[in-house]
Amino acid sequence: MESHDQDPTTESPAAGSEDPTTSHAAGGHGPVPSGGDSTGDAAAAAPRRLYKSRDERMIAGVCGRIAEYFGIDPVIVRVIAVARVFAGGAGLLAYVAAWLLVPEEGALASERPGRTATIAGAIALVLAVGALTPLWSGPFGGHWSGPFVAIVFVGLAGLGVWYLASGEQPAAGGVRDILRRAGFGLALLAVCAVLAVSGAWATAAGGGTVVAVVIVVLGVWLVAGAFIGGARWLILPALALALPAGVVSAADLDVRGGVGERQYHPLAADQVRDSYRLGVGQLIVDLRDARLPAGDRRLHIDLGVGQAVLVVPRDVCVATSAKLGAGQVSVFDRDSGGVDVDWQDVRTAPPGRTRIVVDGDVGVGQLAVTYQDADAIRHGGFHDDTQPGNRTCIGGARG
Amino acid sequence: MASSRRPDGPSLVAGVSIALVGVVLLLDHTGVLDLRFAALGPIVCAVVGAILLAGGLAKRD
């Protein structure tokens, strides 16, 4: 059973018994003249209330109603709201809070939030603005803002998740109900986060088929639940499992090669492997001292997430083909990046020369072929080449 | 006695959409198709959009 903390003023005969639209005019939603209110003292004494506008709305009617409340053009409020959104996000946060906590214009008194809810909403707004303002050097600067930002964001996120998952109307109930919903919403968020991470990791670790089957089963369960009832709560967890698994699949992300930094420095041709693999981290293969014989030497590099750097001697020709889910390929002074990157750099070596044929497969990250010093890369990071490479090749085409 | 209860629209749409996503992932992992971000983006938009649309229409009923 819902409990509502009613604002006493809404229960008064003068204001509470009125038709909401009448109350809009008399109760003072808009600017009220200082004297001569024809509806009487009780109505004149009633506080002006903020409601979401039904007529003047672009999204939820918040800006339109604020404009009416202060008697200004709604466009001005919208411009300020949009500016606040791009000034770090406080505008968005405040808008979401108002959307959740401010009642609809014309809503019945029982549907309006009570005084406690209004105070809670006002506190949330003040906390949100006060906590986020220091992020762009506002007047409340200080180290204390971090936890408040987290609390406000997480609390509002939990509340929003609850309203979305339950299908309940926002702004119903007192502060206890709001906290309860925020708690349930947070719990649902936590479950979804665990599912998302677990599904993504399982997919990346080779369990993609099992995860896909589980997703199909959840979908069938939801379809059955649509007829039996009581399965709508499953939508969010199912999406939380399916979408990250989809991202991992699209990136061809494979973390089975291990985690960390790997550096290979073969000192002879027979020490060079056909394939180098790493799950997450930095992989450096230094072939400068491998003394590769003339002819083709094929090399497969498989990286889940991170950076793979192939260091080659200057007297070899390097042909590269690579596939990246998301990231960048950098072959000497040439590069390409983005999502779904397919890199083809076909090169031909002159007779008697060595050609390294690289086949790269990277989930998310960077694949680089360079002449830079491997130790310098390991300690100082990889820097984009500015000098052209592959001078020993006699022809090439990049596709 | 036959039940005249209507199925829950959002659950039905979400269930079908999520099951289809699962089938696509299954085909990707079995090598039948190669899922890329270029395809995943529209799929995700379609799934989320369909669920939101079904939810919105259900509220209007």
Coordinates of C-alpha atoms in Angstrom, one line a residue:
Chain A
M1 CA 0.0 0.0 0.0
E2 CA 1.3 3.4 -0.9
S3 CA 1.6 6.0 1.7
H4 CA 1.4 9.7 0.8
D5 CA 2.8 12.6 2.7
Q6 CA 0.2 15.1 1.9
D7 CA 0.8 18.8 1.8
P8 CA -1.8 20.3 4.2
T9 CA -2.4 23.1 1.8
T10 CA -3.6 20.8 -0.9
E11 CA -6.2 19.4 1.5
S12 CA -7.6 22.8 2.4
P13 CA -11.1 23.5 1.1
A14 CA -9.9 26.5 -0.8
A15 CA -7.2 24.7 -2.8
G16 CA -7.7 21.0 -2.4
S17 CA -11.3 20.8 -3.5
E18 CA -10.8 22.8 -6.6
D19 CA -10.6 21.4 -10.1
P20 CA -6.9 21.3 -10.9
T21 CA -7.2 23.5 -13.9
T22 CA -9.1 26.0 -11.9
S23 CA -6.5 25.7 -9.2
H24 CA -3.9 26.5 -11.8
A25 CA -5.5 29.9 -12.4
A26 CA -6.5 30.7 -8.9
G27 CA -3.9 28.8 -6.8
G28 CA -1.2 30.9 -8.3
H29 CA 0.9 28.7 -10.7
G30 CA 1.7 31.7 -12.6
P31 CA 2.6 35.2 -11.4
V32 CA -0.1 36.3 -8.9
P33 CA -0.9 40.0 -8.4
S34 CA -0.1 41.2 -5.0
G35 CA -3.6 42.2 -4.2
G36 CA -7.2 41.9 -5.3
D37 CA -7.4 38.2 -5.9
S38 CA -11.0 37.5 -6.6
T39 CA -10.9 33.9 -5.3
G40 CA -10.5 35.0 -1.7
D41 CA -8.0 35.0 1.0
A42 CA -7.6 31.3 1.3
A43 CA -6.7 30.9 -2.3
A44 CA -4.5 34.0 -2.2
A45 CA -2.7 32.5 0.8
A46 CA -2.0 29.2 -1.0
P47 CA 1.6 28.9 -2.2
R48 CA 2.3 29.0 -5.9
R49 CA 3.0 25.5 -7.0
L50 CA 5.3 24.2 -9.7
Y51 CA 3.8 21.7 -12.1
K52 CA 4.9 20.2 -15.4
S53 CA 3.1 22.0 -18.1
R54 CA 0.7 20.0 -20.3
D55 CA 0.5 22.6 -23.1
E56 CA 4.0 24.2 -23.2
R57 CA 6.1 21.1 -23.4
M58 CA 9.0 19.8 -25.6
I59 CA 9.9 16.8 -23.5
A60 CA 8.3 16.6 -20.1
G61 CA 7.0 20.2 -19.7
V62 CA 9.5 21.2 -17.0
C63 CA 11.0 24.2 -18.7
G64 CA 7.6 25.4 -20.0
R65 CA 6.2 25.4 -16.5
I66 CA 9.2 27.0 -14.9
A67 CA 8.8 29.8 -17.5
E68 CA 5.1 30.2 -16.7
Y69 CA 6.0 30.2 -13.0
F70 CA 8.4 33.0 -13.4
G71 CA 6.5 34.7 -16.1
I72 CA 9.2 34.6 -18.8
D73 CA 9.5 33.2 -22.3
P74 CA 9.9 29.3 -22.2
V75 CA 12.6 29.6 -24.9
I76 CA 14.8 31.4 -22.4
V77 CA 14.5 28.6 -19.9
R78 CA 15.2 26.0 -22.5
V79 CA 18.3 27.8 -23.8
I80 CA 19.6 28.0 -20.2
A81 CA 18.7 24.3 -19.6
V82 CA 20.5 23.2 -22.7
A83 CA 23.5 25.4 -21.9
R84 CA 23.6 23.8 -18.4
V85 CA 23.6 20.3 -20.0
F86 CA 26.6 21.2 -22.1
A87 CA 28.3 22.9 -19.1
G88 CA 28.9 19.5 -17.4
G89 CA 25.5 17.8 -17.1
A90 CA 23.9 19.6 -14.1
G91 CA 21.1 20.8 -16.3
L92 CA 20.3 17.3 -17.3
L93 CA 20.5 16.0 -13.7
A94 CA 18.2 18.8 -12.5
Y95 CA 15.8 18.2 -15.4
V96 CA 15.6 14.5 -14.6
A97 CA 15.0 15.3 -10.9
A98 CA 12.3 17.7 -11.8
W99 CA 10.8 15.2 -14.2
L100 CA 10.6 12.6 -11.4
L101 CA 9.6 14.8 -8.6
V102 CA 7.4 17.6 -10.0
P103 CA 3.8 16.5 -10.6
E104 CA 1.8 16.8 -13.8
E105 CA -0.3 19.9 -14.2
G106 CA -3.9 19.1 -13.4
A107 CA -3.0 15.9 -11.5
L108 CA -5.3 15.0 -8.6
A109 CA -4.2 15.9 -5.1
S110 CA -3.7 12.3 -4.3
E111 CA -1.3 11.9 -7.3
R112 CA 0.8 14.9 -6.3
P113 CA 3.9 14.5 -4.2
G114 CA 3.5 15.5 -0.6
R115 CA 5.5 18.1 1.2
T116 CA 8.1 15.6 2.3
A117 CA 8.6 14.5 -1.3
T118 CA 8.8 18.1 -2.4
I119 CA 11.4 18.9 0.2
A120 CA 13.3 15.7 -0.7
G121 CA 13.2 16.8 -4.4
A122 CA 14.4 20.3 -3.5
I123 CA 17.3 18.8 -1.4
A124 CA 18.2 16.5 -4.2
L125 CA 18.3 19.4 -6.7
V126 CA 20.4 21.5 -4.4
L127 CA 22.7 18.6 -3.8
A128 CA 23.0 17.9 -7.5
V129 CA 23.7 21.5 -8.4
G130 CA 26.0 22.1 -5.4
A131 CA 27.9 18.9 -6.0
L132 CA 28.3 19.2 -9.7
T133 CA 29.1 22.9 -9.8
P134 CA 32.7 22.5 -8.5
L135 CA 33.4 20.2 -11.5
W136 CA 33.6 23.3 -13.7
S137 CA 35.1 25.6 -11.1
G138 CA 32.0 26.9 -9.5
P139 CA 31.7 28.6 -6.1
F140 CA 31.4 25.4 -4.1
G141 CA 34.8 24.0 -5.1
G142 CA 36.3 21.4 -2.9
H143 CA 37.3 17.8 -2.5
W144 CA 34.0 16.9 -0.8
S145 CA 32.1 17.1 -4.0
G146 CA 33.1 13.6 -5.3
P147 CA 31.0 11.5 -2.9
F148 CA 28.0 13.9 -3.3
V149 CA 28.2 13.5 -7.1
A150 CA 28.2 9.8 -6.8
I151 CA 25.4 9.7 -4.3
V152 CA 23.2 12.1 -6.3
F153 CA 23.9 10.3 -9.6
V154 CA 23.5 6.8 -8.2
G155 CA 20.3 7.8 -6.2
L156 CA 18.7 9.4 -9.2
A157 CA 19.7 6.5 -11.4
G158 CA 18.2 4.1 -9.0
L159 CA 15.0 6.1 -8.8
G160 CA 14.8 6.3 -12.6
V161 CA 15.5 2.6 -13.0
W162 CA 12.7 1.8 -10.5
Y163 CA 10.2 4.0 -12.3
L164 CA 11.2 2.5 -15.7
A165 CA 11.2 -1.1 -14.5
S166 CA 8.0 -0.9 -12.4
G167 CA 6.0 1.3 -14.7
E168 CA 4.9 3.4 -11.7
Q169 CA 4.1 7.0 -12.1
P170 CA 6.9 9.2 -10.8
A171 CA 6.3 11.7 -8.0
A172 CA 3.9 9.4 -6.0
G173 CA 4.5 8.9 -2.3
G174 CA 6.6 10.4 0.4
V175 CA 10.3 10.4 1.0
R176 CA 10.2 6.9 2.5
D177 CA 8.6 5.5 -0.7
I178 CA 11.1 7.4 -2.8
L179 CA 14.0 6.0 -0.8
R180 CA 12.5 2.5 -1.0
R181 CA 12.1 2.8 -4.8
A182 CA 15.6 4.2 -5.2
G183 CA 16.9 1.3 -3.1
F184 CA 15.1 -1.3 -5.3
G185 CA 16.3 0.5 -8.4
L186 CA 19.8 0.4 -7.1
A187 CA 19.5 -3.2 -6.3
L188 CA 18.3 -3.8 -9.9
L189 CA 21.1 -1.7 -11.2
A190 CA 23.6 -3.7 -9.2
V191 CA 22.2 -7.0 -10.5
C192 CA 22.3 -5.7 -14.1
A193 CA 25.9 -4.5 -13.6
V194 CA 26.9 -8.0 -12.4
L195 CA 25.1 -9.6 -15.3
A196 CA 26.7 -7.2 -17.8
V197 CA 30.2 -7.8 -16.5
S198 CA 29.7 -11.5 -16.2
G199 CA 28.2 -11.9 -19.6
A200 CA 30.9 -9.8 -21.3
W201 CA 33.7 -11.6 -19.5
A202 CA 32.2 -15.0 -20.2
T203 CA 31.8 -14.2 -23.8
A204 CA 35.4 -12.8 -24.1
A205 CA 36.7 -15.9 -22.3
G206 CA 35.3 -18.3 -24.8
G207 CA 31.8 -18.9 -23.4
G208 CA 30.0 -16.9 -26.0
T209 CA 27.9 -19.8 -27.2
V210 CA 26.6 -20.5 -23.7
V211 CA 25.9 -16.8 -23.1
A212 CA 24.0 -16.7 -26.4
V213 CA 21.9 -19.7 -25.4
V214 CA 21.1 -18.1 -22.0
I215 CA 20.0 -14.9 -23.8
V216 CA 17.7 -16.9 -26.1
V217 CA 16.2 -18.7 -23.1
L218 CA 15.6 -15.4 -21.3
G219 CA 13.9 -14.1 -24.5
V220 CA 11.6 -17.1 -24.6
W221 CA 11.0 -16.8 -20.9
L222 CA 9.9 -13.2 -21.4
V223 CA 7.6 -14.2 -24.3
A224 CA 6.0 -16.8 -22.0
G225 CA 5.8 -14.3 -19.2
A226 CA 3.9 -11.9 -21.5
F227 CA 1.1 -14.4 -21.5
I228 CA 1.4 -15.8 -18.0
G229 CA 2.3 -12.4 -16.4
G230 CA 4.9 -11.2 -13.9
A231 CA 8.0 -11.3 -16.1
R232 CA 8.4 -7.6 -17.1
W233 CA 11.1 -7.2 -14.4
L234 CA 13.3 -9.5 -16.5
I235 CA 13.6 -7.1 -19.4
L236 CA 16.3 -5.0 -17.9
P237 CA 18.5 -7.9 -16.7
A238 CA 18.1 -9.7 -20.0
L239 CA 19.2 -6.5 -21.9
A240 CA 22.1 -6.1 -19.4
L241 CA 23.3 -9.5 -20.3
A242 CA 22.6 -9.3 -24.0
L243 CA 24.0 -5.9 -25.0
P244 CA 27.5 -6.2 -23.5
A245 CA 27.8 -9.7 -24.9
G246 CA 26.9 -8.3 -28.2
V247 CA 29.6 -5.6 -27.9
V248 CA 32.2 -8.2 -27.0
S249 CA 31.1 -10.4 -29.9
A250 CA 31.2 -7.5 -32.4
A251 CA 34.7 -6.6 -31.2
D252 CA 35.8 -10.3 -31.5
L253 CA 37.2 -9.7 -28.1
D254 CA 39.1 -12.7 -26.7
V255 CA 40.9 -12.5 -23.4
R256 CA 42.1 -16.2 -23.3
G257 CA 45.7 -15.1 -23.9
G258 CA 46.2 -13.9 -20.4
V259 CA 46.5 -10.5 -18.8
G260 CA 49.6 -8.2 -18.4
E261 CA 52.6 -7.0 -20.2
R262 CA 54.4 -9.4 -22.6
Q263 CA 57.6 -8.7 -24.4
Y264 CA 59.2 -11.2 -26.9
H265 CA 62.7 -10.6 -28.2
P266 CA 63.8 -13.6 -30.3
L267 CA 67.5 -13.6 -31.1
A268 CA 67.3 -16.2 -33.9
A269 CA 64.8 -16.9 -36.7
D270 CA 63.9 -20.3 -35.2
Q271 CA 62.8 -18.5 -32.0
V272 CA 60.2 -16.5 -33.8
R273 CA 56.7 -18.0 -33.2
D274 CA 54.0 -18.2 -35.8
S275 CA 51.5 -16.6 -33.4
Y276 CA 51.6 -14.2 -30.5
R277 CA 48.6 -13.9 -28.3
L278 CA 47.5 -11.7 -25.3
G279 CA 44.1 -11.2 -23.7
V280 CA 44.4 -7.9 -22.0
G281 CA 47.5 -5.6 -21.8
Q282 CA 50.5 -4.7 -23.8
L283 CA 52.2 -7.1 -26.2
I284 CA 55.6 -6.2 -27.7
V285 CA 57.3 -8.4 -30.3
D286 CA 60.8 -7.2 -31.1
L287 CA 62.2 -8.9 -34.3
R288 CA 65.2 -6.6 -34.8
D289 CA 67.7 -9.2 -33.7
A290 CA 65.9 -12.3 -35.1
R291 CA 68.0 -12.3 -38.4
L292 CA 65.1 -13.6 -40.5
P293 CA 66.1 -15.3 -43.7
A294 CA 65.0 -14.1 -47.2
G295 CA 61.4 -14.9 -48.1
D296 CA 58.1 -14.7 -46.4
R297 CA 57.7 -15.0 -42.6
R298 CA 54.1 -15.1 -41.5
L299 CA 53.1 -13.8 -38.1
H300 CA 49.7 -13.8 -36.4
I301 CA 49.1 -11.4 -33.6
D302 CA 45.9 -11.9 -31.5
L303 CA 45.1 -9.3 -28.9
G304 CA 41.8 -8.9 -26.9
V305 CA 42.2 -5.5 -25.3
G306 CA 45.2 -3.3 -25.2
Q307 CA 48.2 -2.6 -27.4
A308 CA 50.3 -4.8 -29.7
V309 CA 53.5 -3.5 -31.1
L310 CA 55.6 -5.3 -33.6
V311 CA 59.2 -3.9 -33.8
V312 CA 60.9 -4.8 -37.1
P313 CA 64.4 -4.2 -38.6
R314 CA 64.7 -1.5 -41.2
D315 CA 65.8 -3.9 -43.9
V316 CA 62.6 -6.0 -44.1
C317 CA 59.4 -5.4 -46.0
V318 CA 56.2 -5.7 -43.9
A319 CA 52.8 -6.5 -45.4
T320 CA 50.0 -6.1 -42.9
S321 CA 46.4 -7.2 -42.7
A322 CA 44.4 -6.5 -39.6
K323 CA 40.9 -6.6 -38.2
L324 CA 40.0 -4.5 -35.2
G325 CA 36.6 -4.3 -33.4
A326 CA 37.5 -0.8 -32.3
G327 CA 40.8 1.0 -32.1
Q328 CA 43.7 2.0 -34.4
V329 CA 46.2 0.3 -36.7
S330 CA 49.5 2.1 -37.1
V331 CA 52.0 0.9 -39.7
F332 CA 55.0 3.2 -39.6
D333 CA 53.6 6.6 -40.5
R334 CA 50.3 5.4 -41.8
D335 CA 47.3 4.7 -39.6
S336 CA 43.6 4.1 -39.5
G337 CA 41.2 4.0 -36.7
G338 CA 37.6 3.7 -35.6
V339 CA 35.2 0.8 -35.2
D340 CA 35.1 -2.3 -37.5
V341 CA 38.6 -1.4 -38.8
D342 CA 39.7 -3.6 -41.7
W343 CA 43.3 -2.9 -42.7
Q344 CA 45.1 -4.2 -45.7
D345 CA 48.6 -3.1 -46.6
V346 CA 49.8 -5.5 -49.3
R347 CA 53.5 -5.2 -50.0
T348 CA 56.0 -7.0 -52.2
A349 CA 59.6 -7.6 -51.3
P350 CA 62.4 -7.6 -53.9
P351 CA 64.1 -11.0 -54.6
G352 CA 66.5 -12.0 -51.8
R353 CA 64.8 -9.8 -49.2
T354 CA 62.7 -10.7 -46.2
R355 CA 59.0 -10.0 -46.1
I356 CA 57.1 -10.2 -42.8
V357 CA 53.4 -10.9 -43.4
V358 CA 51.5 -9.8 -40.4
D359 CA 47.9 -10.9 -39.7
G360 CA 46.5 -9.0 -36.8
D361 CA 43.3 -9.6 -34.8
V362 CA 42.6 -7.0 -32.2
G363 CA 39.3 -6.7 -30.2
V364 CA 39.7 -3.2 -28.7
G365 CA 43.0 -1.3 -28.8
Q366 CA 46.0 -0.6 -31.1
L367 CA 48.1 -2.6 -33.4
A368 CA 51.4 -0.9 -34.4
V369 CA 54.3 -1.8 -36.6
T370 CA 57.3 0.3 -36.0
Y371 CA 61.1 0.7 -36.0
Q372 CA 61.1 2.3 -32.5
D373 CA 63.1 0.8 -29.7
A374 CA 61.1 -1.8 -27.9
D375 CA 62.4 -1.0 -24.4
A376 CA 61.6 2.7 -25.0
I377 CA 58.1 1.7 -25.9
R378 CA 57.7 -0.5 -22.9
H379 CA 58.9 2.3 -20.5
G380 CA 57.8 5.4 -22.3
G381 CA 54.9 4.3 -24.4
F382 CA 54.4 4.1 -28.1
H383 CA 54.5 7.3 -30.1
D384 CA 53.1 7.6 -33.6
D385 CA 55.7 7.3 -36.2
T386 CA 56.4 10.3 -38.4
Q387 CA 58.9 8.7 -40.7
P388 CA 57.8 6.5 -43.6
G389 CA 58.7 2.9 -43.5
N390 CA 58.7 -0.1 -45.8
R391 CA 61.4 1.5 -48.0
T392 CA 62.7 -1.9 -49.0
C393 CA 59.4 -2.9 -50.5
I394 CA 59.1 -2.6 -54.3
G395 CA 55.4 -2.2 -54.5
G396 CA 52.3 -2.0 -52.3
A397 CA 48.7 -1.1 -52.1
R398 CA 46.7 -0.3 -49.1
G399 CA 43.0 -1.3 -49.1
Chain B
M1 CA -12.5 -22.0 -19.8
A2 CA -10.6 -19.8 -22.4
S3 CA -8.8 -16.9 -21.0
S4 CA -9.4 -13.5 -22.5
R5 CA -6.3 -11.9 -20.9
R6 CA -4.2 -9.9 -23.4
P7 CA -0.5 -10.6 -23.4
D8 CA 1.8 -8.0 -21.9
G9 CA 3.0 -6.0 -24.9
P10 CA 6.4 -4.8 -23.6
S11 CA 7.3 -8.3 -22.3
L12 CA 6.3 -9.8 -25.6
V13 CA 8.2 -7.4 -27.7
A14 CA 11.2 -7.5 -25.4
G15 CA 11.2 -11.3 -25.3
V16 CA 11.1 -11.6 -29.1
S17 CA 13.8 -8.9 -29.6
I18 CA 16.1 -10.4 -26.9
A19 CA 15.6 -13.9 -28.3
L20 CA 16.6 -12.6 -31.8
V21 CA 19.7 -11.0 -30.3
G22 CA 20.6 -14.3 -28.7
V23 CA 20.1 -16.1 -32.1
V24 CA 22.4 -13.5 -33.8
L25 CA 25.1 -14.0 -31.1
L26 CA 24.7 -17.7 -31.4
L27 CA 25.2 -17.6 -35.2
D28 CA 28.2 -15.3 -34.7
H29 CA 29.9 -17.7 -32.3
T30 CA 29.2 -20.7 -34.4
G31 CA 30.8 -18.9 -37.4
V32 CA 27.7 -18.7 -39.5
L33 CA 27.9 -14.9 -39.6
D34 CA 30.4 -12.3 -38.6
L35 CA 28.8 -9.7 -36.3
R36 CA 30.4 -6.2 -36.5
F37 CA 29.6 -3.0 -34.8
A38 CA 28.1 -1.7 -38.0
A39 CA 25.3 -4.3 -37.6
L40 CA 25.2 -4.3 -33.8
G41 CA 24.5 -0.6 -33.5
P42 CA 21.2 -0.7 -35.5
I43 CA 20.3 -4.0 -33.8
V44 CA 20.6 -2.4 -30.4
C45 CA 18.7 0.7 -31.5
A46 CA 15.9 -1.4 -32.9
V47 CA 15.7 -3.6 -29.8
V48 CA 15.7 -0.7 -27.3
G49 CA 13.4 1.3 -29.6
A50 CA 10.9 -1.5 -29.9
I51 CA 10.8 -2.1 -26.2
L52 CA 10.3 1.6 -25.4
L53 CA 7.6 1.9 -28.1
A54 CA 5.8 -1.1 -26.8
G55 CA 6.0 0.3 -23.2
G56 CA 4.7 3.6 -24.3
L57 CA 1.8 2.2 -26.3
A58 CA 1.0 -0.1 -23.4
K59 CA 0.7 2.9 -21.1
R60 CA -1.8 4.6 -23.5
D61 CA -4.1 1.6 -23.5

